[in-house]
Amino acid sequence: MTLGFGVVGTGTIGKEHINRITNKLSGGKIVAVTDYFEESAKKTVEQYRLDAVVYSDDKALIADENVDVVLVTSSEAAHEETVLAAVEAGKYVFCEKPLATTAEGCMRIVNAEMKHEKRLVQIGFMRRYDSGYVQLKQVIDTNEIGEPLMIYAAHRNVAVDESYTNETAVVGTLIHEIDALHWLVGDDYKTVQVLFPKKTKAAHSKLQDPQIFIIESNSGIVMNIEVFVNCKYGYDIQCEIIGEDGIAKLPEFPSVITRKDSKLSTGILTNWKDRFVEAYDIEIQDFMDSVIKNGEPEGPSSWDGYIAAVTADACLKAQETGAKEPISLKERPDFYNDERTIQKTV
Ligand code: NAI
């Protein structure tokens, strides 16, 4: 069986996913595309030589009977409407983060999905498919380092432009740690506080950079997450779990080590696409395999999207108040029980 994909949003990541589905992975075919700028959709069809219909909007694309999966890669604010329409039509959805820009929006999708009595939606939290994170998860799940007590994580980018705000630091950057750390320790979050260390001269006037988010889980795990997006030296993702019996650290991205001119050196990436390229491939392949074999996606769910949205809202509030803010989740419906979350092996 080949899944027919209808792509909504032919920007940067939309094109990346079109390329991997068309040229790298197996089980899917792009059959329809749409973009707010129709010209962009048409150019994408030409660029990738797709045998796909160009629609003027998402509703027409969703109605196409050849579309089995709606791939949502439009801008953040547009996600909810498209996902809801697709779910209501009973189509599978792969939605890039965020699922919706509000917790209420995520709940509307959760409720619509539950009406179908099977999972339809997966969110693009690709860290869960990165081999380093998968190994870290295995160490925790097999109790190798005992109960996790603390986490030190960092998300560093070379530089950002003026369009990047304190809000982007949460909804565009931290959001990946919010999902990944929750998935790693399997414990809901309770509170968050934000510290603003001395600001780097490299940050523009309206941006606090770096920032430290201190998130506490229900069982008391304290997670210190640094977001430093003008760090200059590279794109660097760090994660260290301190357990009762030992410490587990995310492996460094592999790079050749050279010895030259009295120096021992190794490279550091500068681009997020390079760091997670394999994870993107694996997540989309896993999505297609699960849908084809089991009739349901098994990766990050709408409920994970809801958790991320509630946590992000609390982080934004904590940036404003400087206080410890509660992260209050509704009770997890049985429909999204833990057995459905992935436990992949490398
Ligand atoms: P982009 O701005 O390059 O592309 C977005 C495209 O969506 C544009 O072509 C725009 O015209 C189109 N669009 C906007 N509203 C639309 C609508 N209502 N209907 C149809 N098309 C519409 O943005 P980019 O970087 O490709 O990001 C897209 C989404 O993917 C964002 O939500 C972003 O947060 C997410 N993303 C996720 C990443 C990850 O690591 N998982 C990495 C990069 C982006």
CSV table of C-alpha atoms and ligand atoms in Angstrom, one decimal:
chain,number,residue,atom,x,y,z
A,1,MET,CA,0.0,0.0,0.0
A,2,THR,CA,1.2,3.5,-0.8
A,3,LEU,CA,-0.1,6.4,1.3
A,4,GLY,CA,-1.2,9.5,-0.7
A,5,PHE,CA,0.1,12.7,1.0
A,6,GLY,CA,-1.5,16.1,0.6
A,7,VAL,CA,0.9,18.8,1.7
A,8,VAL,CA,-0.4,22.0,3.2
A,9,GLY,CA,2.5,24.6,3.2
A,10,THR,CA,5.4,24.3,0.7
A,11,GLY,CA,7.9,26.4,2.7
A,12,THR,CA,11.3,25.2,4.1
A,13,ILE,CA,10.2,22.1,6.0
A,14,GLY,CA,7.4,21.3,3.7
A,15,LYS,CA,9.9,20.9,0.8
A,16,GLU,CA,12.2,18.9,3.0
A,17,HIS,CA,9.5,16.4,3.8
A,18,ILE,CA,8.3,16.3,0.2
A,19,ASN,CA,11.9,15.5,-0.8
A,20,ARG,CA,12.3,12.7,1.7
A,21,ILE,CA,8.9,11.1,1.0
A,22,THR,CA,9.6,11.3,-2.8
A,23,ASN,CA,13.3,10.5,-3.0
A,24,LYS,CA,14.4,8.7,0.2
A,25,LEU,CA,11.7,6.9,2.0
A,26,SER,CA,9.2,4.2,1.0
A,27,GLY,CA,5.4,3.9,1.4
A,28,GLY,CA,4.3,7.4,0.5
A,29,LYS,CA,3.7,9.5,-2.6
A,30,ILE,CA,2.8,13.3,-2.8
A,31,VAL,CA,-0.5,13.5,-4.6
A,32,ALA,CA,-1.6,17.0,-3.7
A,33,VAL,CA,-0.1,20.3,-2.5
A,34,THR,CA,-1.4,23.7,-1.5
A,35,ASP,CA,0.2,26.9,-0.2
A,36,TYR,CA,-1.1,30.2,0.9
A,37,PHE,CA,0.9,31.4,-2.1
A,38,GLU,CA,-0.3,29.2,-4.9
A,39,GLU,CA,2.8,30.0,-7.0
A,40,SER,CA,5.0,28.4,-4.3
A,41,ALA,CA,3.0,25.2,-4.5
A,42,LYS,CA,3.2,25.2,-8.3
A,43,LYS,CA,7.0,25.8,-8.2
A,44,THR,CA,7.4,22.9,-5.6
A,45,VAL,CA,5.6,20.5,-8.0
A,46,GLU,CA,8.0,21.5,-10.8
A,47,GLN,CA,11.1,21.4,-8.6
A,48,TYR,CA,10.4,17.9,-7.3
A,49,ARG,CA,8.7,16.7,-10.5
A,50,LEU,CA,5.6,15.6,-8.6
A,51,ASP,CA,2.6,14.0,-10.2
A,52,ALA,CA,0.4,16.1,-7.8
A,53,VAL,CA,-2.7,18.3,-8.0
A,54,VAL,CA,-2.2,21.9,-6.9
A,55,TYR,CA,-5.2,23.1,-4.8
A,56,SER,CA,-6.1,26.6,-3.9
A,57,ASP,CA,-6.8,25.8,-0.3
A,58,ASP,CA,-6.5,23.1,2.4
A,59,LYS,CA,-10.3,22.2,2.3
A,60,ALA,CA,-10.2,21.2,-1.3
A,61,LEU,CA,-7.0,19.2,-0.8
A,62,ILE,CA,-8.5,17.4,2.2
A,63,ALA,CA,-11.6,16.5,0.1
A,64,ASP,CA,-9.4,14.8,-2.6
A,65,GLU,CA,-10.1,11.1,-2.3
A,66,ASN,CA,-6.5,10.2,-3.2
A,67,VAL,CA,-5.3,12.1,-0.1
A,68,ASP,CA,-4.8,9.6,2.8
A,69,VAL,CA,-2.5,11.8,4.9
A,70,VAL,CA,-2.5,15.5,5.3
A,71,LEU,CA,1.0,16.8,5.9
A,72,VAL,CA,0.7,20.1,7.8
A,73,THR,CA,3.8,22.2,7.2
A,74,SER,CA,2.2,25.6,7.1
A,75,SER,CA,2.9,28.5,9.5
A,76,GLU,CA,2.1,27.9,13.1
A,77,ALA,CA,-1.2,29.9,13.3
A,78,ALA,CA,-2.7,27.9,10.4
A,79,HIS,CA,-2.2,24.4,11.9
A,80,GLU,CA,-5.3,24.1,14.0
A,81,GLU,CA,-7.8,24.8,11.3
A,82,THR,CA,-6.2,22.4,8.8
A,83,VAL,CA,-5.7,19.6,11.4
A,84,LEU,CA,-9.3,19.9,12.6
A,85,ALA,CA,-10.7,19.8,9.1
A,86,ALA,CA,-8.6,16.8,8.2
A,87,VAL,CA,-9.5,14.9,11.4
A,88,GLU,CA,-13.2,15.6,10.9
A,89,ALA,CA,-12.8,14.1,7.4
A,90,GLY,CA,-11.2,11.0,8.9
A,91,LYS,CA,-7.8,11.6,7.3
A,92,TYR,CA,-4.5,10.8,8.9
A,93,VAL,CA,-2.4,13.9,9.8
A,94,PHE,CA,1.3,14.5,10.2
A,95,CYS,CA,1.6,18.0,11.7
A,96,GLU,CA,4.7,19.9,12.3
A,97,LYS,CA,5.0,21.5,15.7
A,98,PRO,CA,3.0,23.1,17.2
A,99,LEU,CA,-0.3,21.2,16.9
A,100,ALA,CA,-2.1,24.4,17.6
A,101,THR,CA,-1.0,27.7,19.1
A,102,THR,CA,-3.2,27.4,22.2
A,103,ALA,CA,-4.0,24.7,24.7
A,104,GLU,CA,-7.7,25.1,23.9
A,105,GLY,CA,-6.9,24.5,20.2
A,106,CYS,CA,-5.0,21.3,21.0
A,107,MET,CA,-8.0,20.1,23.1
A,108,ARG,CA,-10.4,20.7,20.2
A,109,ILE,CA,-8.2,18.4,18.1
A,110,VAL,CA,-7.9,15.9,20.9
A,111,ASN,CA,-11.7,15.8,21.2
A,112,ALA,CA,-12.2,15.5,17.4
A,113,GLU,CA,-9.7,12.7,17.2
A,114,MET,CA,-11.2,10.7,20.1
A,115,LYS,CA,-14.6,10.7,18.3
A,116,HIS,CA,-12.9,8.6,15.6
A,117,GLU,CA,-12.0,6.0,18.2
A,118,LYS,CA,-8.5,5.6,16.7
A,119,ARG,CA,-5.5,7.8,16.5
A,120,LEU,CA,-5.1,9.8,13.3
A,121,VAL,CA,-2.6,12.5,14.3
A,122,GLN,CA,1.2,12.5,14.8
A,123,ILE,CA,3.2,15.6,15.7
A,124,GLY,CA,6.7,16.3,14.3
A,125,PHE,CA,8.6,16.1,17.6
A,126,MET,CA,11.5,14.4,15.8
A,127,ARG,CA,14.0,14.3,18.8
A,128,ARG,CA,12.2,11.1,19.8
A,129,TYR,CA,13.7,9.5,16.7
A,130,ASP,CA,17.2,10.8,17.1
A,131,SER,CA,19.5,7.8,17.9
A,132,GLY,CA,21.2,9.7,20.8
A,133,TYR,CA,17.9,10.4,22.5
A,134,VAL,CA,16.7,6.9,21.8
A,135,GLN,CA,19.8,5.5,23.6
A,136,LEU,CA,19.3,8.0,26.5
A,137,LYS,CA,15.7,6.8,26.8
A,138,GLN,CA,16.8,3.2,26.9
A,139,VAL,CA,19.3,3.9,29.7
A,140,ILE,CA,16.4,5.5,31.8
A,141,ASP,CA,13.8,2.9,31.0
A,142,THR,CA,16.2,0.0,31.9
A,143,ASN,CA,16.9,1.8,35.2
A,144,GLU,CA,20.7,1.8,34.5
A,145,ILE,CA,21.2,5.1,36.3
A,146,GLY,CA,18.3,4.7,38.8
A,147,GLU,CA,15.6,7.2,39.2
A,148,PRO,CA,16.3,10.5,37.4
A,149,LEU,CA,16.7,13.4,39.9
A,150,MET,CA,17.9,16.3,37.8
A,151,ILE,CA,18.4,17.2,34.1
A,152,TYR,CA,20.8,19.8,32.6
A,153,ALA,CA,19.9,20.6,29.0
A,154,ALA,CA,20.9,23.2,26.5
A,155,HIS,CA,19.6,24.4,23.1
A,156,ARG,CA,22.1,26.7,21.4
A,157,ASN,CA,22.0,28.3,18.0
A,158,VAL,CA,24.7,30.3,16.3
A,159,ALA,CA,22.6,33.5,15.9
A,160,VAL,CA,19.0,34.7,15.3
A,161,ASP,CA,17.6,37.7,13.6
A,162,GLU,CA,15.3,40.5,14.8
A,163,SER,CA,12.1,38.5,14.1
A,164,TYR,CA,13.1,36.0,16.9
A,165,THR,CA,11.5,37.1,20.2
A,166,ASN,CA,11.3,35.9,23.8
A,167,GLU,CA,8.1,34.1,22.7
A,168,THR,CA,10.0,32.3,19.9
A,169,ALA,CA,12.5,31.1,22.5
A,170,VAL,CA,9.6,29.1,24.0
A,171,VAL,CA,7.3,28.2,21.1
A,172,GLY,CA,10.0,27.7,18.5
A,173,THR,CA,13.0,26.5,20.4
A,174,LEU,CA,12.3,25.3,24.0
A,175,ILE,CA,9.2,23.4,22.7
A,176,HIS,CA,11.5,20.6,21.5
A,177,GLU,CA,13.1,20.2,25.0
A,178,ILE,CA,9.5,20.4,26.5
A,179,ASP,CA,8.5,17.3,24.5
A,180,ALA,CA,11.8,15.4,24.6
A,181,LEU,CA,12.4,15.7,28.4
A,182,HIS,CA,8.7,14.8,29.2
A,183,TRP,CA,9.1,11.7,27.0
A,184,LEU,CA,12.4,10.8,28.5
A,185,VAL,CA,11.3,10.7,32.1
A,186,GLY,CA,7.6,10.0,31.6
A,187,ASP,CA,6.6,12.4,34.3
A,188,ASP,CA,4.1,15.3,33.9
A,189,TYR,CA,5.4,18.8,34.6
A,190,LYS,CA,4.3,20.8,37.7
A,191,THR,CA,6.0,24.2,37.7
A,192,VAL,CA,8.3,26.5,35.7
A,193,GLN,CA,10.4,29.5,36.5
A,194,VAL,CA,12.6,31.5,34.2
A,195,LEU,CA,15.9,33.2,35.0
A,196,PHE,CA,17.5,35.8,32.7
A,197,PRO,CA,21.3,35.6,33.2
A,198,LYS,CA,23.6,38.5,32.0
A,199,LYS,CA,22.6,39.2,28.4
A,200,THR,CA,25.0,38.6,25.5
A,201,LYS,CA,25.9,41.7,23.4
A,202,ALA,CA,25.1,39.6,20.4
A,203,ALA,CA,21.3,39.6,21.1
A,204,HIS,CA,19.1,42.3,19.7
A,205,SER,CA,17.6,44.8,22.0
A,206,LYS,CA,14.2,43.1,22.6
A,207,LEU,CA,15.5,39.6,23.2
A,208,GLN,CA,16.7,38.1,26.5
A,209,ASP,CA,19.5,35.8,25.6
A,210,PRO,CA,20.4,33.4,27.2
A,211,GLN,CA,17.4,32.3,29.3
A,212,ILE,CA,17.2,29.4,31.8
A,213,PHE,CA,14.0,27.5,32.3
A,214,ILE,CA,13.7,25.6,35.5
A,215,ILE,CA,10.9,23.0,35.2
A,216,GLU,CA,9.9,20.7,38.0
A,217,SER,CA,8.0,17.5,37.4
A,218,ASN,CA,5.3,16.0,39.6
A,219,SER,CA,7.8,13.5,41.2
A,220,GLY,CA,10.3,16.4,41.9
A,221,ILE,CA,12.8,16.0,39.0
A,222,VAL,CA,14.3,19.5,38.4
A,223,MET,CA,15.2,20.3,34.8
A,224,ASN,CA,17.5,23.2,34.0
A,225,ILE,CA,17.1,24.1,30.4
A,226,GLU,CA,19.3,26.7,28.8
A,227,VAL,CA,18.2,28.4,25.6
A,228,PHE,CA,21.1,30.4,24.1
A,229,VAL,CA,20.4,31.4,20.5
A,230,ASN,CA,23.3,33.7,19.8
A,231,CYS,CA,26.0,31.5,21.2
A,232,LYS,CA,28.1,32.1,18.0
A,233,TYR,CA,30.0,28.8,18.1
A,234,GLY,CA,27.5,26.3,16.7
A,235,TYR,CA,24.2,24.5,16.8
A,236,ASP,CA,24.6,22.5,20.0
A,237,ILE,CA,22.0,20.3,21.8
A,238,GLN,CA,23.0,19.0,25.2
A,239,CYS,CA,21.2,16.8,27.6
A,240,GLU,CA,22.5,15.2,30.8
A,241,ILE,CA,20.4,13.2,33.2
A,242,ILE,CA,21.5,12.9,36.8
A,243,GLY,CA,20.2,9.7,38.3
A,244,GLU,CA,20.3,8.1,41.8
A,245,ASP,CA,23.0,5.6,40.6
A,246,GLY,CA,24.7,7.4,37.8
A,247,ILE,CA,24.7,10.0,35.0
A,248,ALA,CA,23.6,9.6,31.4
A,249,LYS,CA,24.6,12.1,28.7
A,250,LEU,CA,23.3,12.6,25.2
A,251,PRO,CA,26.1,11.5,22.8
A,252,GLU,CA,27.9,14.3,20.9
A,253,PHE,CA,27.1,14.4,17.2
A,254,PRO,CA,29.8,12.3,15.5
A,255,SER,CA,32.6,14.2,13.9
A,256,VAL,CA,36.1,13.3,12.8
A,257,ILE,CA,38.8,14.2,15.4
A,258,THR,CA,41.9,15.8,14.0
A,259,ARG,CA,45.4,16.3,15.5
A,260,LYS,CA,47.2,19.2,14.0
A,261,ASP,CA,49.3,22.2,15.0
A,262,SER,CA,49.4,21.1,18.6
A,263,LYS,CA,45.7,20.9,18.7
A,264,LEU,CA,43.1,18.1,19.1
A,265,SER,CA,39.9,19.2,17.3
A,266,THR,CA,36.5,18.1,16.4
A,267,GLY,CA,33.8,19.9,14.4
A,268,ILE,CA,30.5,21.2,15.8
A,269,LEU,CA,27.5,21.6,13.4
A,270,THR,CA,25.9,25.0,12.8
A,271,ASN,CA,22.5,23.9,11.3
A,272,TRP,CA,19.5,22.2,12.9
A,273,LYS,CA,18.7,20.4,9.6
A,274,ASP,CA,22.1,18.6,9.6
A,275,ARG,CA,21.8,17.7,13.3
A,276,PHE,CA,18.4,16.0,13.0
A,277,VAL,CA,18.3,14.9,9.3
A,278,GLU,CA,18.2,11.2,10.2
A,279,ALA,CA,15.7,11.7,12.9
A,280,TYR,CA,13.3,13.4,10.4
A,281,ASP,CA,13.7,10.5,8.0
A,282,ILE,CA,13.1,7.9,10.7
A,283,GLU,CA,10.0,9.8,12.1
A,284,ILE,CA,8.3,10.0,8.8
A,285,GLN,CA,9.2,6.4,7.8
A,286,ASP,CA,7.9,5.2,11.2
A,287,PHE,CA,4.7,7.2,10.8
A,288,MET,CA,4.1,5.6,7.4
A,289,ASP,CA,4.9,2.1,8.6
A,290,SER,CA,2.6,2.4,11.6
A,291,VAL,CA,-0.3,3.7,9.6
A,292,ILE,CA,0.2,1.0,6.9
A,293,LYS,CA,0.7,-1.9,9.3
A,294,ASN,CA,-1.4,-1.0,12.3
A,295,GLY,CA,-3.9,1.6,10.9
A,296,GLU,CA,-2.7,4.2,13.5
A,297,PRO,CA,0.3,6.4,13.9
A,298,GLU,CA,2.3,5.6,17.1
A,299,GLY,CA,4.6,8.6,17.5
A,300,PRO,CA,4.0,11.8,19.4
A,301,SER,CA,0.2,12.3,19.8
A,302,SER,CA,-2.3,15.1,19.9
A,303,TRP,CA,-2.1,14.7,23.7
A,304,ASP,CA,1.7,15.4,23.6
A,305,GLY,CA,0.8,18.5,21.5
A,306,TYR,CA,-1.6,19.5,24.3
A,307,ILE,CA,1.1,19.0,27.0
A,308,ALA,CA,3.6,21.0,25.0
A,309,ALA,CA,1.0,23.9,24.5
A,310,VAL,CA,0.1,24.0,28.2
A,311,THR,CA,3.8,24.0,29.3
A,312,ALA,CA,4.7,26.6,26.7
A,313,ASP,CA,1.9,28.9,28.0
A,314,ALA,CA,3.2,28.5,31.6
A,315,CYS,CA,6.8,29.3,30.3
A,316,LEU,CA,5.6,32.5,28.6
A,317,LYS,CA,3.8,33.5,31.8
A,318,ALA,CA,6.9,32.8,33.9
A,319,GLN,CA,9.0,34.9,31.5
A,320,GLU,CA,6.7,37.8,32.3
A,321,THR,CA,6.3,37.3,36.1
A,322,GLY,CA,9.7,35.9,37.1
A,323,ALA,CA,7.7,33.7,39.5
A,324,LYS,CA,7.3,30.0,39.7
A,325,GLU,CA,4.2,29.3,37.6
A,326,PRO,CA,2.0,26.2,37.7
A,327,ILE,CA,1.7,23.9,34.7
A,328,SER,CA,-1.8,22.5,35.0
A,329,LEU,CA,-2.8,19.7,32.7
A,330,LYS,CA,-6.2,18.1,32.4
A,331,GLU,CA,-6.3,14.4,33.2
A,332,ARG,CA,-4.9,12.2,30.4
A,333,PRO,CA,-7.8,10.4,28.6
A,334,ASP,CA,-7.4,6.6,28.5
A,335,PHE,CA,-7.4,7.0,24.7
A,336,TYR,CA,-3.9,8.4,24.9
A,337,ASN,CA,-2.5,5.8,27.4
A,338,ASP,CA,1.3,5.3,27.7
A,339,GLU,CA,1.4,2.1,25.7
A,340,ARG,CA,0.8,4.1,22.6
A,341,THR,CA,4.0,6.1,23.1
A,342,ILE,CA,7.0,4.9,21.2
A,343,GLN,CA,9.8,2.8,22.8
A,344,LYS,CA,12.1,2.6,19.8
A,345,THR,CA,15.4,0.8,19.6
A,346,VAL,CA,18.2,1.9,17.4
B,1,NAI,P1,8.0,28.6,6.1
B,1,NAI,O1,7.6,30.0,6.4
B,1,NAI,O2,9.2,28.4,5.4
B,1,NAI,O3,6.8,27.8,5.4
B,1,NAI,C1,5.5,27.9,5.7
B,1,NAI,C2,4.6,27.9,4.4
B,1,NAI,O4,3.3,27.7,4.8
B,1,NAI,C3,4.8,29.1,3.6
B,1,NAI,O5,5.1,28.7,2.2
B,1,NAI,C4,3.4,29.8,3.7
B,1,NAI,O6,3.0,30.5,2.5
B,1,NAI,C5,2.5,28.6,3.9
B,1,NAI,N1,1.2,28.9,4.6
B,1,NAI,C6,1.0,29.7,5.6
B,1,NAI,N2,-0.3,29.7,6.0
B,1,NAI,C7,-0.9,28.8,5.1
B,1,NAI,C8,-2.2,28.3,5.0
B,1,NAI,N3,-3.2,28.8,5.8
B,1,NAI,N4,-2.5,27.4,4.0
B,1,NAI,C9,-1.5,26.9,3.2
B,1,NAI,N5,-0.2,27.4,3.3
B,1,NAI,C10,0.1,28.3,4.3
B,1,NAI,O7,8.0,27.8,7.6
B,1,NAI,P2,8.8,26.5,7.9
B,1,NAI,O8,10.1,26.9,8.5
B,1,NAI,O9,8.7,25.6,6.8
B,1,NAI,O10,7.9,26.0,9.2
B,1,NAI,C11,6.6,25.4,9.0
B,1,NAI,C12,6.2,24.7,10.3
B,1,NAI,O11,7.1,23.7,10.6
B,1,NAI,C13,6.2,25.7,11.4
B,1,NAI,O12,5.1,25.3,12.3
B,1,NAI,C14,7.5,25.4,12.2
B,1,NAI,O13,7.4,25.6,13.5
B,1,NAI,C15,7.7,23.9,11.9
B,1,NAI,N6,9.1,23.5,11.9
B,1,NAI,C16,9.4,22.4,12.6
B,1,NAI,C17,10.8,22.0,12.7
B,1,NAI,C18,11.2,20.9,13.5
B,1,NAI,O14,12.3,20.8,13.9
B,1,NAI,N7,10.3,19.9,13.8
B,1,NAI,C19,11.8,22.8,11.9
B,1,NAI,C20,11.3,23.8,11.1
B,1,NAI,C21,10.0,24.2,11.1
